[in-house]
Amino acid sequence: MGSSILAILSLIIIGYSVGSVRVVKEGNAALIERLGRYRSTLDPGVNFIVPLLDALVVEDTLREQILDSKPRNATTRDNVNVEVDAVIYWRILDLEKTYYAIEDVEQAIEELVITTLRSEIGKMDLQETFSSRESINKALLDVLDEATEPWGVKVNRVEVQQIEIPPEVEESMRLEQAAAIAKRAAITKAEGLKQAAILEAEGNVQSMRLISQAFDGQLSQGDIMKFLIAQRYVDANQKLGESDNSKVVFMDPRALTEGLVDLINEPPDT
């Protein structure tokens, strides 16, 4: 009889010991309730509780977690509908607050992100949204950091992943960009032609000055101009003959150069 009682007591003690042991994994924390009320938070390792009175209600990680929000609609200041999403890096600092202060912390964070994203994008024109991601990220982080503090949560970083625009708006932006590039190219070409004309005029003035100096001022401006025109004519014909696309055309040389000869032989200005 005594041995039976001893065996029963031994089983009770063993069962009690086993039931009182709770092992929490590294990087996690666990909450213990006694008769339905919060009692304590268990740290990683071996912990002891009172069987039947205490119950482990939740064990969760304290490591950084990643929450990838679903794309949601937002409207820019210039009334363009876009789809935006973000990724949030967060972690639990106080599991007691996280468990008792909010029903679903991940859903709460995601809804808060979307609300803030819509608010920030609504303050910007479409073009600004593409160049202002850093400011949007900072605004999101500031709002989330303040809002999640009562939940025992720390948001470490928020990154806007994509801002998708409707295809028709994207095509319109592409055409607008192409038009802007063409306009800049036309302006650049016009500026180049203008500079070339200025340089050519300056070159002509310099050539006239040098020719006048070479003839010790004996030639009039009309004579110098005739000389320059004749030189241009000769150069043009030489380049035409050297061109790969040049063609042989049989013409009367006298008719071809008649105007040039008349110009050269015209009496000088008096």
PDB file of C-alpha atoms in Angstrom:
ATOM      1  CA  MET A   1       0.000   0.000   0.000  1.00  0.00           C
ATOM      2  CA  GLY A   2       2.775   2.397   0.926  1.00  0.00           C
ATOM      3  CA  SER A   3       4.651   1.670  -2.271  1.00  0.00           C
ATOM      4  CA  SER A   4       1.545   2.399  -4.351  1.00  0.00           C
ATOM      5  CA  ILE A   5       1.048   5.764  -2.687  1.00  0.00           C
ATOM      6  CA  LEU A   6       4.700   6.535  -3.225  1.00  0.00           C
ATOM      7  CA  ALA A   7       4.425   5.641  -6.902  1.00  0.00           C
ATOM      8  CA  ILE A   8       1.362   7.832  -7.282  1.00  0.00           C
ATOM      9  CA  LEU A   9       3.102  10.734  -5.556  1.00  0.00           C
ATOM     10  CA  SER A  10       6.130  10.225  -7.771  1.00  0.00           C
ATOM     11  CA  LEU A  11       3.956  10.372 -10.879  1.00  0.00           C
ATOM     12  CA  ILE A  12       2.234  13.491  -9.579  1.00  0.00           C
ATOM     13  CA  ILE A  13       5.570  15.140  -8.900  1.00  0.00           C
ATOM     14  CA  ILE A  14       6.935  14.152 -12.301  1.00  0.00           C
ATOM     15  CA  GLY A  15       3.755  15.348 -14.043  1.00  0.00           C
ATOM     16  CA  TYR A  16       3.814  18.582 -12.093  1.00  0.00           C
ATOM     17  CA  SER A  17       7.478  19.144 -12.957  1.00  0.00           C
ATOM     18  CA  VAL A  18       6.907  18.454 -16.637  1.00  0.00           C
ATOM     19  CA  GLY A  19       3.786  20.609 -16.709  1.00  0.00           C
ATOM     20  CA  SER A  20       5.576  23.467 -15.013  1.00  0.00           C
ATOM     21  CA  VAL A  21       8.414  23.668 -17.519  1.00  0.00           C
ATOM     22  CA  ARG A  22       8.123  25.966 -20.548  1.00  0.00           C
ATOM     23  CA  VAL A  23      10.988  26.344 -23.009  1.00  0.00           C
ATOM     24  CA  VAL A  24      11.075  29.569 -25.030  1.00  0.00           C
ATOM     25  CA  LYS A  25      13.174  29.654 -28.199  1.00  0.00           C
ATOM     26  CA  GLU A  26      16.029  32.104 -28.648  1.00  0.00           C
ATOM     27  CA  GLY A  27      14.828  35.381 -30.160  1.00  0.00           C
ATOM     28  CA  ASN A  28      11.289  34.838 -28.880  1.00  0.00           C
ATOM     29  CA  ALA A  29       9.227  35.877 -25.870  1.00  0.00           C
ATOM     30  CA  ALA A  30       6.111  34.315 -24.349  1.00  0.00           C
ATOM     31  CA  LEU A  31       3.201  35.598 -22.270  1.00  0.00           C
ATOM     32  CA  ILE A  32       1.831  33.786 -19.223  1.00  0.00           C
ATOM     33  CA  GLU A  33      -1.690  34.318 -17.884  1.00  0.00           C
ATOM     34  CA  ARG A  34      -2.855  33.125 -14.443  1.00  0.00           C
ATOM     35  CA  LEU A  35      -6.555  32.458 -14.274  1.00  0.00           C
ATOM     36  CA  GLY A  36      -7.146  34.614 -17.346  1.00  0.00           C
ATOM     37  CA  ARG A  37      -5.042  37.618 -16.296  1.00  0.00           C
ATOM     38  CA  TYR A  38      -1.572  38.600 -17.456  1.00  0.00           C
ATOM     39  CA  ARG A  39       1.078  37.350 -15.043  1.00  0.00           C
ATOM     40  CA  SER A  40       4.538  37.551 -16.677  1.00  0.00           C
ATOM     41  CA  THR A  41       6.655  37.511 -19.839  1.00  0.00           C
ATOM     42  CA  LEU A  42       8.980  34.556 -20.310  1.00  0.00           C
ATOM     43  CA  ASP A  43      12.463  35.098 -21.722  1.00  0.00           C
ATOM     44  CA  PRO A  44      14.296  32.604 -23.984  1.00  0.00           C
ATOM     45  CA  GLY A  45      15.362  29.422 -22.223  1.00  0.00           C
ATOM     46  CA  VAL A  46      13.807  27.195 -19.549  1.00  0.00           C
ATOM     47  CA  ASN A  47      11.005  28.766 -17.472  1.00  0.00           C
ATOM     48  CA  PHE A  48       8.750  27.407 -14.730  1.00  0.00           C
ATOM     49  CA  ILE A  49       5.055  28.078 -14.308  1.00  0.00           C
ATOM     50  CA  VAL A  50       2.332  26.780 -11.995  1.00  0.00           C
ATOM     51  CA  PRO A  51       0.379  24.035 -13.747  1.00  0.00           C
ATOM     52  CA  LEU A  52      -3.419  24.403 -13.894  1.00  0.00           C
ATOM     53  CA  LEU A  53      -3.142  28.009 -12.729  1.00  0.00           C
ATOM     54  CA  ASP A  54      -0.798  29.421 -15.379  1.00  0.00           C
ATOM     55  CA  ALA A  55      -1.162  29.158 -19.134  1.00  0.00           C
ATOM     56  CA  LEU A  56       1.125  30.163 -21.994  1.00  0.00           C
ATOM     57  CA  VAL A  57      -1.132  32.248 -24.239  1.00  0.00           C
ATOM     58  CA  VAL A  58       1.283  33.392 -26.963  1.00  0.00           C
ATOM     59  CA  GLU A  59       4.896  33.035 -28.052  1.00  0.00           C
ATOM     60  CA  ASP A  60       6.200  35.384 -30.745  1.00  0.00           C
ATOM     61  CA  THR A  61       9.497  36.513 -32.238  1.00  0.00           C
ATOM     62  CA  LEU A  62      11.305  39.663 -31.171  1.00  0.00           C
ATOM     63  CA  ARG A  63      13.428  39.663 -34.323  1.00  0.00           C
ATOM     64  CA  GLU A  64      12.906  42.140 -37.147  1.00  0.00           C
ATOM     65  CA  GLN A  65      10.034  41.202 -39.427  1.00  0.00           C
ATOM     66  CA  ILE A  66       9.117  42.235 -42.977  1.00  0.00           C
ATOM     67  CA  LEU A  67       5.623  43.295 -43.940  1.00  0.00           C
ATOM     68  CA  ASP A  68       4.966  43.674 -47.675  1.00  0.00           C
ATOM     69  CA  SER A  69       1.812  45.737 -48.154  1.00  0.00           C
ATOM     70  CA  LYS A  70      -0.516  45.046 -51.060  1.00  0.00           C
ATOM     71  CA  PRO A  71      -0.792  47.638 -53.872  1.00  0.00           C
ATOM     72  CA  ARG A  72      -3.514  50.175 -53.137  1.00  0.00           C
ATOM     73  CA  ASN A  73      -5.034  53.068 -55.079  1.00  0.00           C
ATOM     74  CA  ALA A  74      -4.011  56.658 -54.423  1.00  0.00           C
ATOM     75  CA  THR A  75      -4.705  59.972 -56.176  1.00  0.00           C
ATOM     76  CA  THR A  76      -2.104  62.649 -56.819  1.00  0.00           C
ATOM     77  CA  ARG A  77      -2.701  66.375 -56.465  1.00  0.00           C
ATOM     78  CA  ASP A  78      -3.211  66.650 -60.240  1.00  0.00           C
ATOM     79  CA  ASN A  79      -5.909  63.923 -60.102  1.00  0.00           C
ATOM     80  CA  VAL A  80      -3.944  60.980 -61.500  1.00  0.00           C
ATOM     81  CA  ASN A  81      -4.847  57.584 -60.046  1.00  0.00           C
ATOM     82  CA  VAL A  82      -1.819  55.444 -59.196  1.00  0.00           C
ATOM     83  CA  GLU A  83      -1.171  52.175 -57.398  1.00  0.00           C
ATOM     84  CA  VAL A  84       1.391  52.207 -54.596  1.00  0.00           C
ATOM     85  CA  ASP A  85       2.818  49.651 -52.225  1.00  0.00           C
ATOM     86  CA  ALA A  86       5.512  49.610 -49.583  1.00  0.00           C
ATOM     87  CA  VAL A  87       7.621  47.238 -47.524  1.00  0.00           C
ATOM     88  CA  ILE A  88       7.914  47.761 -43.769  1.00  0.00           C
ATOM     89  CA  TYR A  89      10.711  46.496 -41.518  1.00  0.00           C
ATOM     90  CA  TRP A  90       9.475  46.258 -37.921  1.00  0.00           C
ATOM     91  CA  ARG A  91       9.935  44.371 -34.691  1.00  0.00           C
ATOM     92  CA  ILE A  92       8.190  43.773 -31.369  1.00  0.00           C
ATOM     93  CA  LEU A  93       9.791  45.514 -28.403  1.00  0.00           C
ATOM     94  CA  ASP A  94       7.154  44.743 -25.768  1.00  0.00           C
ATOM     95  CA  LEU A  95       5.115  41.603 -26.453  1.00  0.00           C
ATOM     96  CA  GLU A  96       2.693  42.386 -23.609  1.00  0.00           C
ATOM     97  CA  LYS A  97       1.646  45.678 -25.257  1.00  0.00           C
ATOM     98  CA  THR A  98       1.547  44.136 -28.730  1.00  0.00           C
ATOM     99  CA  TYR A  99      -0.738  41.316 -27.598  1.00  0.00           C
ATOM    100  CA  TYR A 100      -3.116  43.276 -25.379  1.00  0.00           C
ATOM    101  CA  ALA A 101      -3.162  46.728 -27.013  1.00  0.00           C
ATOM    102  CA  ILE A 102      -4.040  45.788 -30.593  1.00  0.00           C
ATOM    103  CA  GLU A 103      -6.031  42.928 -32.134  1.00  0.00           C
ATOM    104  CA  ASP A 104      -3.932  42.398 -35.287  1.00  0.00           C
ATOM    105  CA  VAL A 105      -0.717  44.403 -35.265  1.00  0.00           C
ATOM    106  CA  GLU A 106       0.335  43.542 -38.830  1.00  0.00           C
ATOM    107  CA  GLN A 107      -3.004  44.576 -40.307  1.00  0.00           C
ATOM    108  CA  ALA A 108      -2.947  47.761 -38.235  1.00  0.00           C
ATOM    109  CA  ILE A 109       0.533  48.657 -39.505  1.00  0.00           C
ATOM    110  CA  GLU A 110      -0.443  47.943 -43.117  1.00  0.00           C
ATOM    111  CA  GLU A 111      -3.613  50.073 -42.931  1.00  0.00           C
ATOM    112  CA  LEU A 112      -1.643  52.880 -41.321  1.00  0.00           C
ATOM    113  CA  VAL A 113       0.946  52.710 -44.102  1.00  0.00           C
ATOM    114  CA  ILE A 114      -1.697  52.889 -46.845  1.00  0.00           C
ATOM    115  CA  THR A 115      -3.504  55.792 -45.177  1.00  0.00           C
ATOM    116  CA  THR A 116      -0.274  57.748 -44.822  1.00  0.00           C
ATOM    117  CA  LEU A 117       0.817  56.902 -48.366  1.00  0.00           C
ATOM    118  CA  ARG A 118      -2.457  58.216 -49.793  1.00  0.00           C
ATOM    119  CA  SER A 119      -2.119  61.379 -47.739  1.00  0.00           C
ATOM    120  CA  GLU A 120       1.466  62.063 -48.831  1.00  0.00           C
ATOM    121  CA  ILE A 121       0.841  61.305 -52.516  1.00  0.00           C
ATOM    122  CA  GLY A 122      -2.255  63.506 -52.445  1.00  0.00           C
ATOM    123  CA  LYS A 123       0.030  66.444 -51.622  1.00  0.00           C
ATOM    124  CA  MET A 124       2.169  65.943 -54.764  1.00  0.00           C
ATOM    125  CA  ASP A 125       1.830  66.151 -58.528  1.00  0.00           C
ATOM    126  CA  LEU A 126       2.507  62.938 -60.431  1.00  0.00           C
ATOM    127  CA  GLN A 127       6.018  63.983 -61.475  1.00  0.00           C
ATOM    128  CA  GLU A 128       6.916  64.816 -57.869  1.00  0.00           C
ATOM    129  CA  THR A 129       6.037  61.333 -56.635  1.00  0.00           C
ATOM    130  CA  PHE A 130       8.855  59.764 -58.678  1.00  0.00           C
ATOM    131  CA  SER A 131      11.502  62.135 -57.344  1.00  0.00           C
ATOM    132  CA  SER A 132      10.238  62.371 -53.757  1.00  0.00           C
ATOM    133  CA  ARG A 133      10.411  58.782 -52.551  1.00  0.00           C
ATOM    134  CA  GLU A 134      12.897  59.655 -49.828  1.00  0.00           C
ATOM    135  CA  SER A 135      10.576  62.301 -48.395  1.00  0.00           C
ATOM    136  CA  ILE A 136       7.612  59.901 -48.630  1.00  0.00           C
ATOM    137  CA  ASN A 137       9.617  57.198 -46.834  1.00  0.00           C
ATOM    138  CA  LYS A 138      10.576  59.642 -44.085  1.00  0.00           C
ATOM    139  CA  ALA A 139       6.988  60.825 -43.632  1.00  0.00           C
ATOM    140  CA  LEU A 140       5.826  57.209 -43.385  1.00  0.00           C
ATOM    141  CA  LEU A 141       8.504  56.356 -40.833  1.00  0.00           C
ATOM    142  CA  ASP A 142       7.697  59.394 -38.672  1.00  0.00           C
ATOM    143  CA  VAL A 143       3.970  58.595 -38.601  1.00  0.00           C
ATOM    144  CA  LEU A 144       4.453  54.872 -37.986  1.00  0.00           C
ATOM    145  CA  ASP A 145       7.078  55.375 -35.294  1.00  0.00           C
ATOM    146  CA  GLU A 146       4.731  57.586 -33.301  1.00  0.00           C
ATOM    147  CA  ALA A 147       1.559  55.579 -33.902  1.00  0.00           C
ATOM    148  CA  THR A 148       3.018  52.151 -33.096  1.00  0.00           C
ATOM    149  CA  GLU A 149       4.753  53.107 -29.845  1.00  0.00           C
ATOM    150  CA  PRO A 150       1.654  52.299 -27.697  1.00  0.00           C
ATOM    151  CA  TRP A 151       1.578  48.868 -29.369  1.00  0.00           C
ATOM    152  CA  GLY A 152       5.073  47.973 -28.158  1.00  0.00           C
ATOM    153  CA  VAL A 153       6.302  47.945 -31.763  1.00  0.00           C
ATOM    154  CA  LYS A 154       9.273  49.668 -33.409  1.00  0.00           C
ATOM    155  CA  VAL A 155       9.203  50.423 -37.161  1.00  0.00           C
ATOM    156  CA  ASN A 156      12.825  50.544 -38.303  1.00  0.00           C
ATOM    157  CA  ARG A 157      12.437  51.353 -41.990  1.00  0.00           C
ATOM    158  CA  VAL A 158       9.771  51.940 -44.637  1.00  0.00           C
ATOM    159  CA  GLU A 159      10.446  51.762 -48.386  1.00  0.00           C
ATOM    160  CA  VAL A 160       7.999  52.658 -51.159  1.00  0.00           C
ATOM    161  CA  GLN A 161       8.448  49.884 -53.714  1.00  0.00           C
ATOM    162  CA  GLN A 162       6.413  50.845 -56.755  1.00  0.00           C
ATOM    163  CA  ILE A 163       4.288  53.703 -58.000  1.00  0.00           C
ATOM    164  CA  GLU A 164       2.377  52.362 -60.984  1.00  0.00           C
ATOM    165  CA  ILE A 165       0.506  54.692 -63.319  1.00  0.00           C
ATOM    166  CA  PRO A 166      -2.239  53.862 -65.887  1.00  0.00           C
ATOM    167  CA  PRO A 167      -0.946  52.859 -69.360  1.00  0.00           C
ATOM    168  CA  GLU A 168      -2.542  55.874 -71.061  1.00  0.00           C
ATOM    169  CA  VAL A 169      -0.856  58.255 -68.634  1.00  0.00           C
ATOM    170  CA  GLU A 170       2.469  56.484 -69.124  1.00  0.00           C
ATOM    171  CA  GLU A 171       2.117  56.825 -72.921  1.00  0.00           C
ATOM    172  CA  SER A 172       1.262  60.516 -72.565  1.00  0.00           C
ATOM    173  CA  MET A 173       4.345  61.061 -70.395  1.00  0.00           C
ATOM    174  CA  ARG A 174       6.494  59.222 -72.938  1.00  0.00           C
ATOM    175  CA  LEU A 175       5.241  61.428 -75.783  1.00  0.00           C
ATOM    176  CA  GLU A 176       5.721  64.541 -73.661  1.00  0.00           C
ATOM    177  CA  GLN A 177       9.275  63.497 -72.853  1.00  0.00           C
ATOM    178  CA  ALA A 178      10.004  62.779 -76.529  1.00  0.00           C
ATOM    179  CA  ALA A 179       8.650  66.201 -77.484  1.00  0.00           C
ATOM    180  CA  ALA A 180      10.806  67.859 -74.834  1.00  0.00           C
ATOM    181  CA  ILE A 181      13.907  66.031 -76.125  1.00  0.00           C
ATOM    182  CA  ALA A 182      13.105  67.062 -79.702  1.00  0.00           C
ATOM    183  CA  LYS A 183      12.629  70.653 -78.593  1.00  0.00           C
ATOM    184  CA  ARG A 184      15.973  70.691 -76.791  1.00  0.00           C
ATOM    185  CA  ALA A 185      17.639  69.165 -79.866  1.00  0.00           C
ATOM    186  CA  ALA A 186      16.114  71.823 -82.118  1.00  0.00           C
ATOM    187  CA  ILE A 187      17.263  74.589 -79.785  1.00  0.00           C
ATOM    188  CA  THR A 188      20.752  73.101 -79.642  1.00  0.00           C
ATOM    189  CA  LYS A 189      20.877  72.843 -83.449  1.00  0.00           C
ATOM    190  CA  ALA A 190      19.681  76.432 -83.851  1.00  0.00           C
ATOM    191  CA  GLU A 191      22.296  77.633 -81.378  1.00  0.00           C
ATOM    192  CA  GLY A 192      24.940  75.673 -83.283  1.00  0.00           C
ATOM    193  CA  LEU A 193      23.907  77.213 -86.614  1.00  0.00           C
ATOM    194  CA  LYS A 194      23.894  80.639 -85.030  1.00  0.00           C
ATOM    195  CA  GLN A 195      27.386  80.185 -83.628  1.00  0.00           C
ATOM    196  CA  ALA A 196      28.583  78.779 -86.958  1.00  0.00           C
ATOM    197  CA  ALA A 197      27.198  81.804 -88.796  1.00  0.00           C
ATOM    198  CA  ILE A 198      28.869  84.148 -86.328  1.00  0.00           C
ATOM    199  CA  LEU A 199      32.181  82.333 -86.691  1.00  0.00           C
ATOM    200  CA  GLU A 200      31.861  82.370 -90.491  1.00  0.00           C
ATOM    201  CA  ALA A 201      31.177  86.085 -90.508  1.00  0.00           C
ATOM    202  CA  GLU A 202      34.110  86.727 -88.208  1.00  0.00           C
ATOM    203  CA  GLY A 203      36.260  84.547 -90.479  1.00  0.00           C
ATOM    204  CA  ASN A 204      35.209  86.543 -93.532  1.00  0.00           C
ATOM    205  CA  VAL A 205      36.052  89.806 -91.804  1.00  0.00           C
ATOM    206  CA  GLN A 206      39.423  88.435 -90.770  1.00  0.00           C
ATOM    207  CA  SER A 207      40.106  87.150 -94.331  1.00  0.00           C
ATOM    208  CA  MET A 208      39.235  90.528 -95.810  1.00  0.00           C
ATOM    209  CA  ARG A 209      41.541  92.235 -93.351  1.00  0.00           C
ATOM    210  CA  LEU A 210      44.441  89.890 -94.159  1.00  0.00           C
ATOM    211  CA  ILE A 211      43.953  90.228 -97.949  1.00  0.00           C
ATOM    212  CA  SER A 212      43.802  93.991 -97.623  1.00  0.00           C
ATOM    213  CA  GLN A 213      47.020  93.962 -95.605  1.00  0.00           C
ATOM    214  CA  ALA A 214      48.682  91.643 -98.159  1.00  0.00           C
ATOM    215  CA  PHE A 215      47.971  94.105-100.980  1.00  0.00           C
ATOM    216  CA  ASP A 216      48.935  97.023 -98.799  1.00  0.00           C
ATOM    217  CA  GLY A 217      45.452  98.486 -98.929  1.00  0.00           C
ATOM    218  CA  GLN A 218      45.394  98.721-102.741  1.00  0.00           C
ATOM    219  CA  LEU A 219      42.263  96.517-103.139  1.00  0.00           C
ATOM    220  CA  SER A 220      38.772  97.787-102.483  1.00  0.00           C
ATOM    221  CA  GLN A 221      36.251  95.859-100.420  1.00  0.00           C
ATOM    222  CA  GLY A 222      34.454  94.913-103.642  1.00  0.00           C
ATOM    223  CA  ASP A 223      37.626  93.357-105.069  1.00  0.00           C
ATOM    224  CA  ILE A 224      38.207  91.398-101.880  1.00  0.00           C
ATOM    225  CA  MET A 225      34.630  90.120-101.849  1.00  0.00           C
ATOM    226  CA  LYS A 226      34.970  88.966-105.494  1.00  0.00           C
ATOM    227  CA  PHE A 227      38.130  87.094-104.546  1.00  0.00           C
ATOM    228  CA  LEU A 228      36.452  85.368-101.584  1.00  0.00           C
ATOM    229  CA  ILE A 229      33.413  84.376-103.655  1.00  0.00           C
ATOM    230  CA  ALA A 230      35.661  82.924-106.372  1.00  0.00           C
ATOM    231  CA  GLN A 231      37.576  80.982-103.730  1.00  0.00           C
ATOM    232  CA  ARG A 232      34.355  79.619-102.259  1.00  0.00           C
ATOM    233  CA  TYR A 233      33.236  78.541-105.720  1.00  0.00           C
ATOM    234  CA  VAL A 234      36.472  76.657-106.373  1.00  0.00           C
ATOM    235  CA  ASP A 235      36.339  74.965-102.953  1.00  0.00           C
ATOM    236  CA  ALA A 236      32.716  73.911-103.467  1.00  0.00           C
ATOM    237  CA  ASN A 237      33.479  72.348-106.840  1.00  0.00           C
ATOM    238  CA  GLN A 238      36.475  70.526-105.405  1.00  0.00           C
ATOM    239  CA  LYS A 239      34.402  69.068-102.562  1.00  0.00           C
ATOM    240  CA  LEU A 240      31.687  68.057-105.001  1.00  0.00           C
ATOM    241  CA  GLY A 241      34.203  66.157-107.083  1.00  0.00           C
ATOM    242  CA  GLU A 242      35.607  64.382-104.014  1.00  0.00           C
ATOM    243  CA  SER A 243      32.188  63.279-102.745  1.00  0.00           C
ATOM    244  CA  ASP A 244      31.355  59.550-102.904  1.00  0.00           C
ATOM    245  CA  ASN A 245      27.896  60.427-104.207  1.00  0.00           C
ATOM    246  CA  SER A 246      29.137  62.811-106.895  1.00  0.00           C
ATOM    247  CA  LYS A 247      27.966  62.333-110.455  1.00  0.00           C
ATOM    248  CA  VAL A 248      29.550  63.366-113.739  1.00  0.00           C
ATOM    249  CA  VAL A 249      27.451  65.986-115.499  1.00  0.00           C
ATOM    250  CA  PHE A 250      28.513  67.237-118.935  1.00  0.00           C
ATOM    251  CA  MET A 251      27.901  70.972-119.185  1.00  0.00           C
ATOM    252  CA  ASP A 252      29.288  73.865-121.165  1.00  0.00           C
ATOM    253  CA  PRO A 253      32.156  75.172-119.003  1.00  0.00           C
ATOM    254  CA  ARG A 254      31.600  78.643-120.367  1.00  0.00           C
ATOM    255  CA  ALA A 255      27.976  78.633-119.242  1.00  0.00           C
ATOM    256  CA  LEU A 256      28.945  77.127-115.883  1.00  0.00           C
ATOM    257  CA  THR A 257      31.463  79.818-115.018  1.00  0.00           C
ATOM    258  CA  GLU A 258      29.985  82.721-116.942  1.00  0.00           C
ATOM    259  CA  GLY A 259      28.474  84.366-113.894  1.00  0.00           C
ATOM    260  CA  LEU A 260      31.669  83.917-111.899  1.00  0.00           C
ATOM    261  CA  VAL A 261      33.837  85.361-114.684  1.00  0.00           C
ATOM    262  CA  ASP A 262      31.504  88.334-115.063  1.00  0.00           C
ATOM    263  CA  LEU A 263      31.681  88.915-111.317  1.00  0.00           C
ATOM    264  CA  ILE A 264      35.470  88.821-111.274  1.00  0.00           C
ATOM    265  CA  ASN A 265      35.815  91.001-114.363  1.00  0.00           C
ATOM    266  CA  GLU A 266      33.311  93.566-113.102  1.00  0.00           C
ATOM    267  CA  PRO A 267      35.053  96.950-112.830  1.00  0.00           C
ATOM    268  CA  PRO A 268      36.167  97.745-109.304  1.00  0.00           C
ATOM    269  CA  ASP A 269      34.231 100.240-107.215  1.00  0.00           C
ATOM    270  CA  THR A 270      35.410 103.778-107.545  1.00  0.00           C
TER     271      THR A 270
END
